[in-house]
PDB file of C-alpha atoms in Angstrom:
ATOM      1  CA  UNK A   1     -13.557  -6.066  32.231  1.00 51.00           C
ATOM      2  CA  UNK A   2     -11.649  -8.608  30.343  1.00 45.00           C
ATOM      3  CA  UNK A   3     -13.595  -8.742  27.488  1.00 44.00           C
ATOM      4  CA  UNK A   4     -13.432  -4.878  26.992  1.00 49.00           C
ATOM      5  CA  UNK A   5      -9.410  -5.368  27.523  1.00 45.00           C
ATOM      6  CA  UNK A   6      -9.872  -7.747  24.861  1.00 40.00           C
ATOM      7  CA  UNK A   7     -12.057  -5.506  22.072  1.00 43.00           C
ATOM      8  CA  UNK A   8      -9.840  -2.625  23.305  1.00 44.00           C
ATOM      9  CA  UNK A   9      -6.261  -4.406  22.309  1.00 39.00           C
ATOM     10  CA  UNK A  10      -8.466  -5.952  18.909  1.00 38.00           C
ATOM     11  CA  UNK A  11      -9.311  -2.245  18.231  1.00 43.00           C
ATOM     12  CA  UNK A  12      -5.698  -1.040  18.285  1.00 43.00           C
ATOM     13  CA  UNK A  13      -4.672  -4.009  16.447  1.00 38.00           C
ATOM     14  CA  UNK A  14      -6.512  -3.245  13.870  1.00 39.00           C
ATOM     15  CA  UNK A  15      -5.705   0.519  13.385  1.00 42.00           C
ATOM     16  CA  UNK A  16      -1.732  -0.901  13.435  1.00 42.00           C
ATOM     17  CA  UNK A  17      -3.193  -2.694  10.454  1.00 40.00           C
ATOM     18  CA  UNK A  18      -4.777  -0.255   8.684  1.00 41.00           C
ATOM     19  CA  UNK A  19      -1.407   2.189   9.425  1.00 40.00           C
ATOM     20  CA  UNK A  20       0.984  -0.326   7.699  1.00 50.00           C
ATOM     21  CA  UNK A  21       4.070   0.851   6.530  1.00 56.00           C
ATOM     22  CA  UNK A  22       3.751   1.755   3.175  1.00 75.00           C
ATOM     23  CA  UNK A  23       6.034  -0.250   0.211  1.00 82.00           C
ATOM     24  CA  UNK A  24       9.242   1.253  -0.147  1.00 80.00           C
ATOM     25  CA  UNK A  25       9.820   3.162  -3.755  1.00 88.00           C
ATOM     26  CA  UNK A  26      13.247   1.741  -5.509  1.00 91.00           C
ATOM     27  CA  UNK A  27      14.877   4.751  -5.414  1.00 93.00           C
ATOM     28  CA  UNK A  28      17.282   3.346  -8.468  1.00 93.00           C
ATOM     29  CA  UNK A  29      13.685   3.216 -10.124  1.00 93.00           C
ATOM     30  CA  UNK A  30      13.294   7.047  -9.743  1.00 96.00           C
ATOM     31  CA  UNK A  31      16.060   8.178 -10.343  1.00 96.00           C
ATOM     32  CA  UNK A  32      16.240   6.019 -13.890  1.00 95.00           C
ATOM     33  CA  UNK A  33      12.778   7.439 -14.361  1.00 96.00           C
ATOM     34  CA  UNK A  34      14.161  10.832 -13.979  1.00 97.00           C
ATOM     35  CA  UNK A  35      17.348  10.359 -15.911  1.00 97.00           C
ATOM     36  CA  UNK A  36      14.896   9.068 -18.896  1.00 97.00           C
ATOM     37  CA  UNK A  37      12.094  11.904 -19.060  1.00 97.00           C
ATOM     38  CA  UNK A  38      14.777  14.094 -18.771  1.00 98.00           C
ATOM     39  CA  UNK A  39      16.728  12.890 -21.773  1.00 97.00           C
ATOM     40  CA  UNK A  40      13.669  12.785 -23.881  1.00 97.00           C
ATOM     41  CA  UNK A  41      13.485  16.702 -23.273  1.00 98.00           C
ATOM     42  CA  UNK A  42      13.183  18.231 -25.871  1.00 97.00           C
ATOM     43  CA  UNK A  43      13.142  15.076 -28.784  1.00 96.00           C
ATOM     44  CA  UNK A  44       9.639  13.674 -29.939  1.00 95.00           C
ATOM     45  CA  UNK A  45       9.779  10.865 -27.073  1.00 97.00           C
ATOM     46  CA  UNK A  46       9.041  13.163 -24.425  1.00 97.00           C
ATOM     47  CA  UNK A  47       4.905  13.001 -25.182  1.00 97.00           C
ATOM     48  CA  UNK A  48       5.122   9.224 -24.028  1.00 97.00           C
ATOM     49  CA  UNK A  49       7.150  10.502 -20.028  1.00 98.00           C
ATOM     50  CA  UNK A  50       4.288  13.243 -19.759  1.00 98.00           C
ATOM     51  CA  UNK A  51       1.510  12.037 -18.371  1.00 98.00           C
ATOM     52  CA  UNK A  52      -2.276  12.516 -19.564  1.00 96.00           C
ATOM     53  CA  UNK A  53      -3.224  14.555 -16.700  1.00 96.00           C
ATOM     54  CA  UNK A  54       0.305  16.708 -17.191  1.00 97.00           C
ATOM     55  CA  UNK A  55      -1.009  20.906 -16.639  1.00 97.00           C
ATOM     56  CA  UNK A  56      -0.545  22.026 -20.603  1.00 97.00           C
ATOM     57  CA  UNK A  57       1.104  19.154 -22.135  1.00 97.00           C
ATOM     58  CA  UNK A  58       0.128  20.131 -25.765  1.00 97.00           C
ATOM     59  CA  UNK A  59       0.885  23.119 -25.535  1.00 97.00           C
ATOM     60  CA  UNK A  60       4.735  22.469 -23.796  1.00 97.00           C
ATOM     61  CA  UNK A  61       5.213  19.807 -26.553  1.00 97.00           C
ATOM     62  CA  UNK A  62       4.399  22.370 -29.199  1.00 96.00           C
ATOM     63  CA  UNK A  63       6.404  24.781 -27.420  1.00 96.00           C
ATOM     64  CA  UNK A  64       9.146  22.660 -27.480  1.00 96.00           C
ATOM     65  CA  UNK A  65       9.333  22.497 -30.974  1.00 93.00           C
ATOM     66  CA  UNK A  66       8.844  25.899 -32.175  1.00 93.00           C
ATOM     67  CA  UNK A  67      10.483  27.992 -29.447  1.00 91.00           C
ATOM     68  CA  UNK A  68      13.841  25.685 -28.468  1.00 95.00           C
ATOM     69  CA  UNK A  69      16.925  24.844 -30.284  1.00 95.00           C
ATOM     70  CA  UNK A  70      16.743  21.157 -31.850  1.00 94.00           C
ATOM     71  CA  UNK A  71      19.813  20.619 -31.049  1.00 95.00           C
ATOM     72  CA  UNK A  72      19.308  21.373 -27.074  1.00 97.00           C
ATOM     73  CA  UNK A  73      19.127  18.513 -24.481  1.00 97.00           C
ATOM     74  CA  UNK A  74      19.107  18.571 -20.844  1.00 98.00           C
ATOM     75  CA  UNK A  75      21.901  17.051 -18.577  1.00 97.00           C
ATOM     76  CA  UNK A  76      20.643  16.135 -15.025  1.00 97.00           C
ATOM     77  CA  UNK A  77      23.857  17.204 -13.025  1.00 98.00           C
ATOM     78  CA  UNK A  78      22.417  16.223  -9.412  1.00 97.00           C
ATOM     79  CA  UNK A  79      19.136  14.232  -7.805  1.00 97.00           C
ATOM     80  CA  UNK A  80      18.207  15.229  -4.613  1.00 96.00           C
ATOM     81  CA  UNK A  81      15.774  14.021  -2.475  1.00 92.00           C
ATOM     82  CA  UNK A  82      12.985  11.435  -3.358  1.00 95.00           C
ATOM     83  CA  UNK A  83      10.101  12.079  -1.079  1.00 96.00           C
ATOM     84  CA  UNK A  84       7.033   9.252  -1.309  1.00 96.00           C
ATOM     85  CA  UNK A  85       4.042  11.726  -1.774  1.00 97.00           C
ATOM     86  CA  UNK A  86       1.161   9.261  -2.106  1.00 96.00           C
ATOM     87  CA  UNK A  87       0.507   5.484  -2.712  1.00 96.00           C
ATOM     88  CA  UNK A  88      -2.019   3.568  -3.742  1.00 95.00           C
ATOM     89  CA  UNK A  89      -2.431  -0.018  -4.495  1.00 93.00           C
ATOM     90  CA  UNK A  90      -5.086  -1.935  -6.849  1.00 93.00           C
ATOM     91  CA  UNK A  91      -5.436  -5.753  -7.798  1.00 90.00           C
ATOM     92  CA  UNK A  92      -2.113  -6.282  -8.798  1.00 93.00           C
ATOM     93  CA  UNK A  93      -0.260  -3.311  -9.195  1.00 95.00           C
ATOM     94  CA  UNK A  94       0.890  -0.463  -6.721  1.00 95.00           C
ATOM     95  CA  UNK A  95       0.586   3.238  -7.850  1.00 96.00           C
ATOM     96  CA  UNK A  96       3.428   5.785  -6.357  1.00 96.00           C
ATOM     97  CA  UNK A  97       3.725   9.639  -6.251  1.00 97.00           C
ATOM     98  CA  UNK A  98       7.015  11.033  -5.817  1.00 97.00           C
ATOM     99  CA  UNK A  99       8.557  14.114  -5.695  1.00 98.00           C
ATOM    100  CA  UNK A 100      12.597  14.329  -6.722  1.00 98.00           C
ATOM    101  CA  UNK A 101      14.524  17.512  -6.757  1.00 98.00           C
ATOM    102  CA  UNK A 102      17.025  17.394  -9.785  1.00 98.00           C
ATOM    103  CA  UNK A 103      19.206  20.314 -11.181  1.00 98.00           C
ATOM    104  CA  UNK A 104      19.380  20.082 -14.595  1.00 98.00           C
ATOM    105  CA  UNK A 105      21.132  22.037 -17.573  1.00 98.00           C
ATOM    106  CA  UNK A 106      20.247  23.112 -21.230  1.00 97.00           C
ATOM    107  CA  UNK A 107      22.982  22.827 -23.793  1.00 97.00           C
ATOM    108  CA  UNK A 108      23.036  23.345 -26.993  1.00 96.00           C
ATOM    109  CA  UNK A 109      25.318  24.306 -29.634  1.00 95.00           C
ATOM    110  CA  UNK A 110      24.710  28.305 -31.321  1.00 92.00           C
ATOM    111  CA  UNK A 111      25.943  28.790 -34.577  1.00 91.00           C
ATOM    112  CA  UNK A 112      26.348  32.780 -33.705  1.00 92.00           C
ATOM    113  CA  UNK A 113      27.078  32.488 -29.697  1.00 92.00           C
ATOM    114  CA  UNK A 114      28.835  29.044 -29.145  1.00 95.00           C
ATOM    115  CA  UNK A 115      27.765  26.642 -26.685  1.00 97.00           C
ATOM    116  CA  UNK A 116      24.748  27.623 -24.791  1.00 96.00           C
ATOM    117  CA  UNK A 117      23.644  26.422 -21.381  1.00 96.00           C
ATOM    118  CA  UNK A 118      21.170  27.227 -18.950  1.00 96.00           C
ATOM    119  CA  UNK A 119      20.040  25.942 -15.255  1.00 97.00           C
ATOM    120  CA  UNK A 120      17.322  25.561 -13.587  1.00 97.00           C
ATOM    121  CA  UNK A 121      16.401  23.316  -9.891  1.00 98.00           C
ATOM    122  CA  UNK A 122      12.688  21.766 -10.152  1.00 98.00           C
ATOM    123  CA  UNK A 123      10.949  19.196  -8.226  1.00 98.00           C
ATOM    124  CA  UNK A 124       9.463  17.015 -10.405  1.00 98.00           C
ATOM    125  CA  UNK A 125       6.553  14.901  -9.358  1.00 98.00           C
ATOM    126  CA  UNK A 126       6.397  11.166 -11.190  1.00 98.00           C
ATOM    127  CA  UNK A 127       4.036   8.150 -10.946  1.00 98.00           C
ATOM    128  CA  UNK A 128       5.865   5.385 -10.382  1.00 96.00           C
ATOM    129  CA  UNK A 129       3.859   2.102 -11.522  1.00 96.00           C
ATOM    130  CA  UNK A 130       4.589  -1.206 -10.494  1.00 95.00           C
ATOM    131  CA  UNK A 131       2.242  -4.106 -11.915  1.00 95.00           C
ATOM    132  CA  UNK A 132       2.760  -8.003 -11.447  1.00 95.00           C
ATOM    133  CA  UNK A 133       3.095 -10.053 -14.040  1.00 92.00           C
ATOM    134  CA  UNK A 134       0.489 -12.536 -14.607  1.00 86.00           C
TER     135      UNK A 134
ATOM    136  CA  UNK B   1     -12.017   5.001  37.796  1.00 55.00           C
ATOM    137  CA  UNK B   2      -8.553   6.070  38.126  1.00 54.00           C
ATOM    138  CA  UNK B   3      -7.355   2.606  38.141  1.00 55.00           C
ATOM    139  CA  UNK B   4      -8.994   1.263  34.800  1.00 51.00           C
ATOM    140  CA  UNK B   5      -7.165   4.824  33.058  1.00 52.00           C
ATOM    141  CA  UNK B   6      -4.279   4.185  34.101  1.00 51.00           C
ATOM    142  CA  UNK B   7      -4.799   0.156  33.212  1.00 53.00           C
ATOM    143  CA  UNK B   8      -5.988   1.517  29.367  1.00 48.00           C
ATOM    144  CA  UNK B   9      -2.811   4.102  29.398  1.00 48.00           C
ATOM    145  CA  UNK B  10      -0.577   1.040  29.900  1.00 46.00           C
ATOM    146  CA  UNK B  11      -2.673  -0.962  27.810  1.00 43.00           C
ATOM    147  CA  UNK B  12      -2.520   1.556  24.906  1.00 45.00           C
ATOM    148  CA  UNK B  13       1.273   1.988  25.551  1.00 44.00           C
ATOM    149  CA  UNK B  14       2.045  -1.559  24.637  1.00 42.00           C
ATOM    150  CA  UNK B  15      -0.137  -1.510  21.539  1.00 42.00           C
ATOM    151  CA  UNK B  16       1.959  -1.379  19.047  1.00 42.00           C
ATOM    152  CA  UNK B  17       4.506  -3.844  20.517  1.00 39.00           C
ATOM    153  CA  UNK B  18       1.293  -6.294  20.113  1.00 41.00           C
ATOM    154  CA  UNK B  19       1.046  -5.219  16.200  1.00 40.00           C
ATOM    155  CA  UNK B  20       4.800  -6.705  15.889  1.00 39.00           C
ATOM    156  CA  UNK B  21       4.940  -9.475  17.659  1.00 38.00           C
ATOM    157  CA  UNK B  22       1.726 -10.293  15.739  1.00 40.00           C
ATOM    158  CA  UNK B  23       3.323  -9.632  12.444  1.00 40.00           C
ATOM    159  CA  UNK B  24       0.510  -6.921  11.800  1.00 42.00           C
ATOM    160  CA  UNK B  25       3.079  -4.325  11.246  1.00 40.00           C
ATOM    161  CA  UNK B  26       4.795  -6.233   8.161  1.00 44.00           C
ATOM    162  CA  UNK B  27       3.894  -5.822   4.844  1.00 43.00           C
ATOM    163  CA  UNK B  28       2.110  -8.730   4.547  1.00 49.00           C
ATOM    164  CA  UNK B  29       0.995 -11.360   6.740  1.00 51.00           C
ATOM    165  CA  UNK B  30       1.177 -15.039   5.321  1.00 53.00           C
ATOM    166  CA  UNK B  31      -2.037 -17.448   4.840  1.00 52.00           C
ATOM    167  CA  UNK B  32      -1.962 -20.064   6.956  1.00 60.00           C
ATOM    168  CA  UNK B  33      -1.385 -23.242   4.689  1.00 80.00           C
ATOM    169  CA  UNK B  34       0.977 -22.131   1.780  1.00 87.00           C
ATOM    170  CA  UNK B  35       2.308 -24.534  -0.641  1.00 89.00           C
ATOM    171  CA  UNK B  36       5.948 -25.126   0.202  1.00 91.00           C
ATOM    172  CA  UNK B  37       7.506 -23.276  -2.929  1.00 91.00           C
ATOM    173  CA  UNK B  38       5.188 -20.145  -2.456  1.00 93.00           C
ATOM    174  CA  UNK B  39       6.444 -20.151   1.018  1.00 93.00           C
ATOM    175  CA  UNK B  40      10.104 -20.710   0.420  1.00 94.00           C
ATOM    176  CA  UNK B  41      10.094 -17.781  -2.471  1.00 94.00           C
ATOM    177  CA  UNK B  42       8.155 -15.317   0.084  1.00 95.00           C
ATOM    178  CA  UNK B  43      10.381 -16.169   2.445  1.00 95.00           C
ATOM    179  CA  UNK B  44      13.595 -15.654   0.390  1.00 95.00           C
ATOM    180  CA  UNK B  45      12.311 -12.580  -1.312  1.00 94.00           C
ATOM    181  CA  UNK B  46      13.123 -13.791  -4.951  1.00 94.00           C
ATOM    182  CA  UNK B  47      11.524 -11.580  -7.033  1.00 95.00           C
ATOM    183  CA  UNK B  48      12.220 -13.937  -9.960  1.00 95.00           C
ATOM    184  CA  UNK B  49      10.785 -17.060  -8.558  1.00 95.00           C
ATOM    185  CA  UNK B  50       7.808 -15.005  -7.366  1.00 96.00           C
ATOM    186  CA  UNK B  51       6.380 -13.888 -10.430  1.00 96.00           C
ATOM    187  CA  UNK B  52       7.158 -17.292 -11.858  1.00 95.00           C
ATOM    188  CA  UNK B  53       4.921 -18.915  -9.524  1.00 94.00           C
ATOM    189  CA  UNK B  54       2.620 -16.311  -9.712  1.00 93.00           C
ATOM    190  CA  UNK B  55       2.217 -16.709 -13.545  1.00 92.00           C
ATOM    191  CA  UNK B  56       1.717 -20.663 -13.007  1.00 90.00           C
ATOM    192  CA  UNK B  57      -1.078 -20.327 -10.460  1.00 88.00           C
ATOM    193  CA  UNK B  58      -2.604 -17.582 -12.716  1.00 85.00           C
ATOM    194  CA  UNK B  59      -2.660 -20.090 -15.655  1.00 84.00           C
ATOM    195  CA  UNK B  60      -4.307 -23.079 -13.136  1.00 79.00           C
ATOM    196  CA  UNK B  61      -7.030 -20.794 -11.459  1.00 68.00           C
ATOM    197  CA  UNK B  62      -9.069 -23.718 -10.572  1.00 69.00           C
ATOM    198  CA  UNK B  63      -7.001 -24.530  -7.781  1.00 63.00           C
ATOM    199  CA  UNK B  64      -8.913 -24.262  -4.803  1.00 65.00           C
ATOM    200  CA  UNK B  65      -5.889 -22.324  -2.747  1.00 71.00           C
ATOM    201  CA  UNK B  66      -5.628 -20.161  -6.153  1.00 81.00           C
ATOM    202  CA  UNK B  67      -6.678 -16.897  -4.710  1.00 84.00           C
ATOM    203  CA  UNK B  68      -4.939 -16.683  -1.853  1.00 87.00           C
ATOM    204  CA  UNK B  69      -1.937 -17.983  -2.929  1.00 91.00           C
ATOM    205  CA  UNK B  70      -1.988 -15.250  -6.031  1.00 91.00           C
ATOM    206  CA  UNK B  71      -2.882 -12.697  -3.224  1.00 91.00           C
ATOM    207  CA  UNK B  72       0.192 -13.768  -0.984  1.00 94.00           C
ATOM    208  CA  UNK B  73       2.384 -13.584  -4.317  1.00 94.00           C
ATOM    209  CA  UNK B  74       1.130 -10.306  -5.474  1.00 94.00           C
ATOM    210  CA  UNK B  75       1.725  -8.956  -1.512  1.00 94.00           C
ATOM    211  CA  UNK B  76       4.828 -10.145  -1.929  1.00 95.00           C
ATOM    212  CA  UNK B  77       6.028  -9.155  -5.616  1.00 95.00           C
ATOM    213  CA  UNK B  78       4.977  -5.432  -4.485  1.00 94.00           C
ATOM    214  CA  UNK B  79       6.733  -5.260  -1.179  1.00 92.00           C
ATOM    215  CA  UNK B  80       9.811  -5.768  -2.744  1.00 92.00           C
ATOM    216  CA  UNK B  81      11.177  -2.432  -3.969  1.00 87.00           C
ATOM    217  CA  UNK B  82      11.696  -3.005  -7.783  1.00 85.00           C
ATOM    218  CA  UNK B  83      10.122  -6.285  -8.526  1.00 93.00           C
ATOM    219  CA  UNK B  84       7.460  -6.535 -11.643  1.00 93.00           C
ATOM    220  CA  UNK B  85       6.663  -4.377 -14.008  1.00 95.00           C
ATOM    221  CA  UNK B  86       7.785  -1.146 -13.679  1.00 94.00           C
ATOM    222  CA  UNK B  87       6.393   2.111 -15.449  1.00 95.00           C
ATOM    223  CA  UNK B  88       7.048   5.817 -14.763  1.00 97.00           C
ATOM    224  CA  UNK B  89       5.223   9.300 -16.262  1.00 98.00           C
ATOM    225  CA  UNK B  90       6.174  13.346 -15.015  1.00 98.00           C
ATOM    226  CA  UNK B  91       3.452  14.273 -13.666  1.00 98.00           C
ATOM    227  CA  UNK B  92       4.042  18.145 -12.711  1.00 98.00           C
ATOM    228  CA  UNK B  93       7.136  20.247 -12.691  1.00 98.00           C
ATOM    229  CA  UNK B  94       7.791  22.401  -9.334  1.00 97.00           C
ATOM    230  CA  UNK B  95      10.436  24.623 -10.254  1.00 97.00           C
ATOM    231  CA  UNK B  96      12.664  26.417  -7.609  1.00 97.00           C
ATOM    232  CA  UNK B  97      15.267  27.775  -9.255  1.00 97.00           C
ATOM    233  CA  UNK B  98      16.965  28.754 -12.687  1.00 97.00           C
ATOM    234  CA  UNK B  99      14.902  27.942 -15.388  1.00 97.00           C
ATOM    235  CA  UNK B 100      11.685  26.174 -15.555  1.00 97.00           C
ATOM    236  CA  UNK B 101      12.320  23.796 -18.656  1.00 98.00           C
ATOM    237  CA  UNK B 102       8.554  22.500 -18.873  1.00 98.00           C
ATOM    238  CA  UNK B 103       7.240  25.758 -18.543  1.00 96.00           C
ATOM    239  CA  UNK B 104       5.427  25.912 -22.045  1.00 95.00           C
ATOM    240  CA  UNK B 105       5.804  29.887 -22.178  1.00 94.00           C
ATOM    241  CA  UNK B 106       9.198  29.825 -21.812  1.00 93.00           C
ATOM    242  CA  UNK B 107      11.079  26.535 -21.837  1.00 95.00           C
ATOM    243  CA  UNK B 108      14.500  27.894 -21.904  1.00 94.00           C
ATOM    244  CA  UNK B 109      13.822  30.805 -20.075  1.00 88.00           C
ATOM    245  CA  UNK B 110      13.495  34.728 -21.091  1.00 74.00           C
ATOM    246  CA  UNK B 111      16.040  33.572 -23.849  1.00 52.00           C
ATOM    247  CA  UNK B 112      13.925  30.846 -25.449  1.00 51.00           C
ATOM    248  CA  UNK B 113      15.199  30.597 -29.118  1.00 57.00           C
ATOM    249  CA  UNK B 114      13.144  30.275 -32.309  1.00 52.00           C
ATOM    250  CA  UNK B 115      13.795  27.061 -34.508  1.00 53.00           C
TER     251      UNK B 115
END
């Protein structure tokens, strides 16, 4: 009976284990992250913030340049939640998923209309990842 | 029967009481014999000092406590929130309201503008 007590209480030990807690996200981190895709909107840094696997990244970058105002840039004006989606850690470094909800605004400056804005409230999923030095 | 349920209920209730007082529930669990700076930097959370050592016992790794001293700094450097090196790419765009501004049909809405 013992012994059973004892592979029982092993057992739950080590699904406690395998349930750690998973390593917090800076949330500084995200929101710089954010703040820094967000700014290269629209300016030919924005390729190197989209990731490879981003749904029609050509074609946004191309869209980008043909279809919007070179002047216009996007100013976050609020961050929201940061929700940890998924993690997943390798030899040495720790892969994130978030999800952040930021309202953000177009401006730009038309020579016929004046200043121009527009809004718009996404959630914008980013891979956060952290690698040790070595 | 009704006994050795109601033993495993109790049992099972206290399980995760066992996983903390056995550390199991913390990020990381320490090796037994650390060296005394790995151990103090763990300890103090100084992400600094961390990858310092970590870098130093990457460039000796024929010390025989080598890997698990790198693993215990690596658990370590990652459980702190912002320590190491840190890189970040959109991955998808959600939107819920206004305009989408990575929607590559329209990126500043029905008003996008020619250049």
């Amino acid at each position: 009976m013992r012994r059973k007590i004892a592979a029982l209480v092993a057992a739950g030990l080590l699904c406690a284990g395998a349930a750690q807690a998973q390593a917090p996200v800076d949330k500084a981190v995200v929101r710089q992250a954010v703040e820094q895709v967000l700014r290269a909107w629209n300016t030919p840094t924005l390729g190197h913030w989209l990731a490879a696997d981003f749904a029609e990244r050509d074609r946004l970058l191309a869209a980008l340049s043909f279809d919007v105002p070179p002047t216009a840039r996007l100013r976050v004006l609020s961050i929201g939640g940061i929700q940890l989606l998924e993690q997943e850690r390798g030899d040495g470094v720790l892969r994130s998923l978030v999800s952040v909800t930021v309202r953000a605004q177009a401006e730009w400056e038309d020579q016929q209309q004046g200043f121009q804005r527009r809004e718009g409230t996404a959630e914008y999923v980013l891979r956060i990842v952290r690698e040790v030095p070595r | 029967m009704i006994k050795l349920i109601s033993r495993l209920s109790r049992l099972l209730a206290m399980l995760p009481l066992a996983a903390l007082t056995t550390g199991l529930g913390q990020a990381e669990s320490l090796p037994a014999a650390l060296p005394e700076p790995v151990a103090a930097a763990i300890a103090a959370g100084d992400c600094e000092q961390l990858i310092a050592l970590n870098k130093q016992y990457h460039a000796e790794p024929t010390a025989a406590e080598h890997a698990a001293v790198t693993a215990a700094l690596e658990d370590a450097i990652l459980a702190l929130p912002a320590c190491g090196n840190v890189s970040a790419t959109l991955v998808r765009v959600e939107p819920l309201r206004g305009v989408d501004f990575f929607n590559p049909q329209s990126p500043l809405g029905s008003s996008s503008l020619g250049r």
